Short mmCIF file of C-alpha atoms and ligand atoms in Angstrom, two decimals:
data_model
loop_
_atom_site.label_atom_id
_atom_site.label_comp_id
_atom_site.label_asym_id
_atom_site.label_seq_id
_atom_site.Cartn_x
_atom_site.Cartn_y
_atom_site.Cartn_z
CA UNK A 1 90.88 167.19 -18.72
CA UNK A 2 94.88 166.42 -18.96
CA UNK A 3 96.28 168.62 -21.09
CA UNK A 4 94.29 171.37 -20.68
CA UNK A 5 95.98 173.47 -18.79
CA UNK A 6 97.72 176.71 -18.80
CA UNK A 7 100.70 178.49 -16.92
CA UNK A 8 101.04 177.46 -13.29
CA UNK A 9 98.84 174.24 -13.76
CA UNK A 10 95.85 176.79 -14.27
CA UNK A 11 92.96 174.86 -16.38
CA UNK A 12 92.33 176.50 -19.91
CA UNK A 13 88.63 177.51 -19.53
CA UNK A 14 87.06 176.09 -23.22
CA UNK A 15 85.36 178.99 -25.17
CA UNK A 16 82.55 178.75 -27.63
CA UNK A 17 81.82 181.77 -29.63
CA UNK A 18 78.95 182.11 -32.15
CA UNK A 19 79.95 184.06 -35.17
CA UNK A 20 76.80 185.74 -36.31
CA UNK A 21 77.96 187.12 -39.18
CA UNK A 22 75.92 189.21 -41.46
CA UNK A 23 72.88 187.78 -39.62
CA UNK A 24 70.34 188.77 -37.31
CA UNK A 25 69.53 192.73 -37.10
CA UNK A 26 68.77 194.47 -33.46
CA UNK A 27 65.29 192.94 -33.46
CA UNK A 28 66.08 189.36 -34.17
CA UNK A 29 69.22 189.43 -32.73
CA UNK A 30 67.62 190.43 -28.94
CA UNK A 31 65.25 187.98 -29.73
CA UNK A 32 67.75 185.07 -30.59
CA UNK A 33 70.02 186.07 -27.79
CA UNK A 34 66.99 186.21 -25.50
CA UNK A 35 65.67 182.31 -26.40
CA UNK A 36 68.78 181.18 -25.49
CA UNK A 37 70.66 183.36 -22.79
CA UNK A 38 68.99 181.30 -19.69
CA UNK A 39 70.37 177.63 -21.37
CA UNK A 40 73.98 179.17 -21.57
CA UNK A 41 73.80 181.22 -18.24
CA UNK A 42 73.35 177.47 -17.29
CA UNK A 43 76.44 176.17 -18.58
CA UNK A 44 79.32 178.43 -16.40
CA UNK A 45 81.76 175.80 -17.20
CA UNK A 46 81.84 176.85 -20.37
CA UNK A 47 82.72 180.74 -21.95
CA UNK A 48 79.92 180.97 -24.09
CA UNK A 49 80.40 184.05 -26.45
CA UNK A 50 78.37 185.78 -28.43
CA UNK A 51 79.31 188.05 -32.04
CA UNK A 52 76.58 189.76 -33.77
CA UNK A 53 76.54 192.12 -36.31
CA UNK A 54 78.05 195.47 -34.97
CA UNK A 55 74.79 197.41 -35.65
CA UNK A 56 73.71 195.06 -33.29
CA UNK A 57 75.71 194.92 -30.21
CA UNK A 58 73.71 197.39 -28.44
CA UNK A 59 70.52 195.77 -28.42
CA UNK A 60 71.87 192.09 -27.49
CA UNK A 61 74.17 193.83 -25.01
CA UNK A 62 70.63 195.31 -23.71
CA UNK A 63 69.37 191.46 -22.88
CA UNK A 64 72.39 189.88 -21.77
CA UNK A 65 73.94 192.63 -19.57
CA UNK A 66 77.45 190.86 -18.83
CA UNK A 67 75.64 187.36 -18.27
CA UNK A 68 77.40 185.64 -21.40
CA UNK A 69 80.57 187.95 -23.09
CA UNK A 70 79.69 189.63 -26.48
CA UNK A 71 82.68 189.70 -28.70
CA UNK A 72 82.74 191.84 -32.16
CA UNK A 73 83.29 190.36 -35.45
CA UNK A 74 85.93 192.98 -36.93
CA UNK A 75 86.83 196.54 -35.79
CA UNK A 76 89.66 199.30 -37.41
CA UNK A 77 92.86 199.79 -35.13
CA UNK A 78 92.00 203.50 -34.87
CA UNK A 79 90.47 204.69 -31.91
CA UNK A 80 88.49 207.78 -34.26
CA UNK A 81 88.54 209.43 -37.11
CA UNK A 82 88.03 209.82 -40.63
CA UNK A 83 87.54 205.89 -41.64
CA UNK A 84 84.32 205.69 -43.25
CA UNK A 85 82.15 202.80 -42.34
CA UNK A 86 84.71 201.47 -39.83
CA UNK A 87 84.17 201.00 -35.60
CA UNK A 88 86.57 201.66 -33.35
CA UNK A 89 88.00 199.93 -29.75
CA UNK A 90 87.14 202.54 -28.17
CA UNK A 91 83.07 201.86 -29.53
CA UNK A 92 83.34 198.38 -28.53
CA UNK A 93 84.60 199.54 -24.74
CA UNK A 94 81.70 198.47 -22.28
CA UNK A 95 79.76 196.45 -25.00
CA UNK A 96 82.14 193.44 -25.73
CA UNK A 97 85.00 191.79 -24.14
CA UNK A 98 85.78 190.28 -27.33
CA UNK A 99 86.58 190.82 -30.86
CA UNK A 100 87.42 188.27 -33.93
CA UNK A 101 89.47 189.34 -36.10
CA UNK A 102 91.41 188.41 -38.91
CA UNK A 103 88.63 185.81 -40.16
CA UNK A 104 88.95 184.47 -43.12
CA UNK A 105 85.89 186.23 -45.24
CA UNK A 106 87.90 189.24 -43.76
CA UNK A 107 91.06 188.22 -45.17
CA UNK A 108 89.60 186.66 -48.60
CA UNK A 109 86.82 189.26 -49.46
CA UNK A 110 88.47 192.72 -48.22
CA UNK A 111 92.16 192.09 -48.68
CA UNK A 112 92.90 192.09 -45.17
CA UNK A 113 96.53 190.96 -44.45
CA UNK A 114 98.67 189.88 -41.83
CA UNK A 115 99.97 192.71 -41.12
CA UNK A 116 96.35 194.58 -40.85
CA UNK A 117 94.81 191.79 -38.56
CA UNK A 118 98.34 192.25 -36.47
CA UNK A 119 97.72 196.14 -36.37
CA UNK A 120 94.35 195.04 -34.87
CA UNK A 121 95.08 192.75 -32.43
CA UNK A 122 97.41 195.43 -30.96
CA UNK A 123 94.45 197.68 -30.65
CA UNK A 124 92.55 195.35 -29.11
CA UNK A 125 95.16 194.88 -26.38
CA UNK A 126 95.70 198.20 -26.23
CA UNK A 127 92.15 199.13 -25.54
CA UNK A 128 91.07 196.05 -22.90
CA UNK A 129 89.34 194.33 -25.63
CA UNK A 130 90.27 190.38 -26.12
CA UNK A 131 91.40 189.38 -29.79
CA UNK A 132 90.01 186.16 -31.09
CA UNK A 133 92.54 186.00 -34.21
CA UNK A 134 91.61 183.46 -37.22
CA UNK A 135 94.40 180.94 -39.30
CA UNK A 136 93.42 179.06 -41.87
CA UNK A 137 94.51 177.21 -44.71
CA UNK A 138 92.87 177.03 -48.37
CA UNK A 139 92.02 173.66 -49.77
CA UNK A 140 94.84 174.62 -52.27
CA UNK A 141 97.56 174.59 -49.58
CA UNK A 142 96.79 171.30 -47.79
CA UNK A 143 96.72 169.42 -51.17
CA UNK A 144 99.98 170.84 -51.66
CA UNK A 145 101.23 170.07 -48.01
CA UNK A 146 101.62 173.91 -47.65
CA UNK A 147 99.50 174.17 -44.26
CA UNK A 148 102.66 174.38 -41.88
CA UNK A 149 104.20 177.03 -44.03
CA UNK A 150 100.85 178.75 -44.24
CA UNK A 151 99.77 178.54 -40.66
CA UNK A 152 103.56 179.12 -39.57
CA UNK A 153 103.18 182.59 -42.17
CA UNK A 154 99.80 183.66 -40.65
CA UNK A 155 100.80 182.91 -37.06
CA UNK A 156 103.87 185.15 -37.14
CA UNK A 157 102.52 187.63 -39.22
CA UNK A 158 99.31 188.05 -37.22
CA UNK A 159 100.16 187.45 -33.80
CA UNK A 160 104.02 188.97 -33.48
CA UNK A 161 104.40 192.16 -30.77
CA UNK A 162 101.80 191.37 -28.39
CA UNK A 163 101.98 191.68 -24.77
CA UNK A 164 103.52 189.01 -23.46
CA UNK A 165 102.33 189.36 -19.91
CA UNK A 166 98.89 189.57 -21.38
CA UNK A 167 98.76 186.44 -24.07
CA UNK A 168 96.38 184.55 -21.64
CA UNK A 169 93.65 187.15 -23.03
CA UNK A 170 94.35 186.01 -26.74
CA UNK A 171 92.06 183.56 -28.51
CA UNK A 172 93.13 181.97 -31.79
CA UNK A 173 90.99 180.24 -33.86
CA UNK A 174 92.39 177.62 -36.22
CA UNK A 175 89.56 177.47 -39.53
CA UNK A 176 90.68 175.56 -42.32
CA UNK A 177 88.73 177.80 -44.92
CA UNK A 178 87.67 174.36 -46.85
CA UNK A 179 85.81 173.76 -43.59
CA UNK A 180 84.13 177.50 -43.22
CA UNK A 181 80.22 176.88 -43.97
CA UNK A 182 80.73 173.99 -46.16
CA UNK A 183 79.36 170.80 -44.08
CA UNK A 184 83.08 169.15 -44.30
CA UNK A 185 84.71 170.14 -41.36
CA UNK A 186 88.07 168.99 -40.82
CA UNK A 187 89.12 166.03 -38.72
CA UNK A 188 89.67 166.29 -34.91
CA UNK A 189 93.06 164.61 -35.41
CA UNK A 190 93.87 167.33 -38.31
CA UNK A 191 92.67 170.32 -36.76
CA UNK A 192 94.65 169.50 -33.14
CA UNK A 193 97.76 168.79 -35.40
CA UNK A 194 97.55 172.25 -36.92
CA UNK A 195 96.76 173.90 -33.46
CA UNK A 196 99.84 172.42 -32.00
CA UNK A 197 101.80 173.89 -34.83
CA UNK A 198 99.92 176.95 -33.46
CA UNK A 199 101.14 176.44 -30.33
CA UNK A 200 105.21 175.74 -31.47
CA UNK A 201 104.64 179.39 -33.56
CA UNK A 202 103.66 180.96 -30.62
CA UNK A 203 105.58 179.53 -28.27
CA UNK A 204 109.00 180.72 -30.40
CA UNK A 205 107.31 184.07 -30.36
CA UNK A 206 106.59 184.18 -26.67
CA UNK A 207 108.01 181.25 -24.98
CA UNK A 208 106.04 178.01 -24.09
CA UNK A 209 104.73 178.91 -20.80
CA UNK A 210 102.88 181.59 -21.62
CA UNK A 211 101.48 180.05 -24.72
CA UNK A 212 100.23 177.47 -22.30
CA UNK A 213 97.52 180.01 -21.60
CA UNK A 214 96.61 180.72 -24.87
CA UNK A 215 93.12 179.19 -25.36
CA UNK A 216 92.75 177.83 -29.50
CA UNK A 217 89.19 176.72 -31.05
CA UNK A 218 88.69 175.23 -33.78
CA UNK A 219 86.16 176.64 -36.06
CA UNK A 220 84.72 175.00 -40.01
CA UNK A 221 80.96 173.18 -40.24
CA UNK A 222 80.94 172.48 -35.85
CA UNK A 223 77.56 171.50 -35.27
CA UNK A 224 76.24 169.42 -31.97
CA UNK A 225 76.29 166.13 -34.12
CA UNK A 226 80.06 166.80 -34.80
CA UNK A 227 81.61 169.15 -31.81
CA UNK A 228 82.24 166.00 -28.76
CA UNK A 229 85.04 165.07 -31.18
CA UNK A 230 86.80 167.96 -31.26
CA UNK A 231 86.18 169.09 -27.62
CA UNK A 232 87.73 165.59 -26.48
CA UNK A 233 91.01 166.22 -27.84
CA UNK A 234 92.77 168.44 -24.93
CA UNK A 235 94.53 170.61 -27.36
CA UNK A 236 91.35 172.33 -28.63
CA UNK A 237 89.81 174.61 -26.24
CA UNK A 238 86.37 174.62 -27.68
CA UNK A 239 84.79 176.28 -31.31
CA UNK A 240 84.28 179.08 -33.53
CA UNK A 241 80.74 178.36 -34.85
CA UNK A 242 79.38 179.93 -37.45
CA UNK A 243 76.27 178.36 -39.01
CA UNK A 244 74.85 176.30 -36.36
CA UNK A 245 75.43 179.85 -33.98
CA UNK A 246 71.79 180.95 -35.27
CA UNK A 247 69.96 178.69 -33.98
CA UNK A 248 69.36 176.73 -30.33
CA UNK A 249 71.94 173.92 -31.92
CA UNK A 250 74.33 176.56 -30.17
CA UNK A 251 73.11 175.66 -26.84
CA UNK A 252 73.56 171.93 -27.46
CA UNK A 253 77.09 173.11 -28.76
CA UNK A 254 78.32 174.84 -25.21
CA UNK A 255 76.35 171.64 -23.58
CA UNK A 256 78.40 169.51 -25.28
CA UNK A 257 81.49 171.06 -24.60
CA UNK A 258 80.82 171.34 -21.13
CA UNK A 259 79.74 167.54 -20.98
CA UNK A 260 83.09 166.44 -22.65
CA UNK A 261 85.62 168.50 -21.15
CA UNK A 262 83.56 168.04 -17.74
P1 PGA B 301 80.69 177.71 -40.05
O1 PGA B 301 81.56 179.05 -39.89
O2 PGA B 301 80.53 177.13 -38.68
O3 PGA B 301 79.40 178.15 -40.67
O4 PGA B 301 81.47 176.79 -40.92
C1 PGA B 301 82.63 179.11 -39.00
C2 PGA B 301 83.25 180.48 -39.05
O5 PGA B 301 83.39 181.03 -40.14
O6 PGA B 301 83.64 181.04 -38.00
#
């Protein structure tokens, strides 16, 4: 599809990721991952990644063994230590090739800045693991025509100091929060405005070539009765999902995708 391409003419593969959140325990979680691993193994055109709970990682990791990526929803930038409750990079080595960070519930219900979810996505490159880093505005700010500041904020704040040479491995995710879990997710049009002022931030950061590589979702209420919109604008390179992620509407998701971008 025009437009989607990266550095050297490369094609941006679109990624889907399904953010479990504080869902699914080992038991249901193999069990999800196992009804619908053979539907996404299906769909190669598409990076179909999966988040679970930390706790468990292990036992999806079990069922999918490196057939669709795992990514983590959060991790410390610490490789040990004395951080109770926390996991490391260096735990998520071998199990994911992901990790989100920087999502909004993150940010909103443990105080987790900028600077923090920058910290992290350091760590991540640092330890081989890919960052999938959230922006977002609050309904608050886009009523008061604040979402370029805001994004423009986040982006620098979050994403300054990374490898350059590396960016290709960086996900964003642009998730208005009005649009996290509420059933009003934004408008294609809006959200591939905001992830081409993604794009300008980074690109001043980093220069525009690289950021050509850079793959950005957009993420808020996708479901498969709402996703062809947003996967046929070129500058979105596929979804965050949370809510729909639980069930086998994922698979129509990634089908979707695949069908549009094709
Ligand atoms: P939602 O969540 O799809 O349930 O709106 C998206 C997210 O928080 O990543």
């Amino acid at each position: 599809m025009s437009g989607a391409t990266g550095a050297n003419g490369a094609r941006r593969k679109p990624i889907v990721a399904g953010n479990w959140k504080m869902n699914y325990g080992p038991t249901e979680g193999r069990e999800f991952a196992e009804s619908i691993l053979g539907d996404l193994i299906a769909i190669p055109q598409v990076e179909s990644v999966l988040c679970p709970p930390a706790i468990t990682l292990t036992a999806v990791h079990a069922v999918t063994d490196g057939a669709v990526k795992l990514g983590a929803q959060n991790m410390y930038f610490e490789a040990r230590g004395a951080y109770t409750g926390e996991i490391s990079p260096t735990m998520l080595q071998g199990l994911c090739t992901y990790v989100i960070l920087g999502h909004s519930e993150r940010r909103g219900y443990f105080g987790e800045t900028d600077e923090l979810v920058n910290r992290k996505a350091k760590a991540a490159f640092e330890y081989g693991l890919r960052p999938i880093v959230c922006v977002g505005e609050r309904l608050e700010d886009r009523d008061a025509n604040l979402t370029e500041r805001f994004i423009t904020t986040q982006v620098k704040g979050s994403l300054g100091g990374l490898p350059a040479e590396r960016l290709s491995e960086l996900v964003v995710a642009y998730e208005p929060i009005w649009a996290i879990g509420t059933g009003r997710a934004a408008t294609a049009q809006d959200a591939a405005d905001v992830v081409s002022l993604i794009r300008a931030q980074l690109a001043e950061l980093y220069g525009a070539e690289v950021v050509a590589g850079v793959r950005v979702q957009y993420g808020g209420s996708v479901t498969s009765a709402n996703i062809a919109e947003f996967a046929a604008n070129p500058a979105i390179d596929g979804a965050l999902v949370g809510g729909a992620s639980l069930t086998p509407d994922f698979v129509a998701i990634v089908q979707c995708v695949a069908e549009v971008k094709g």
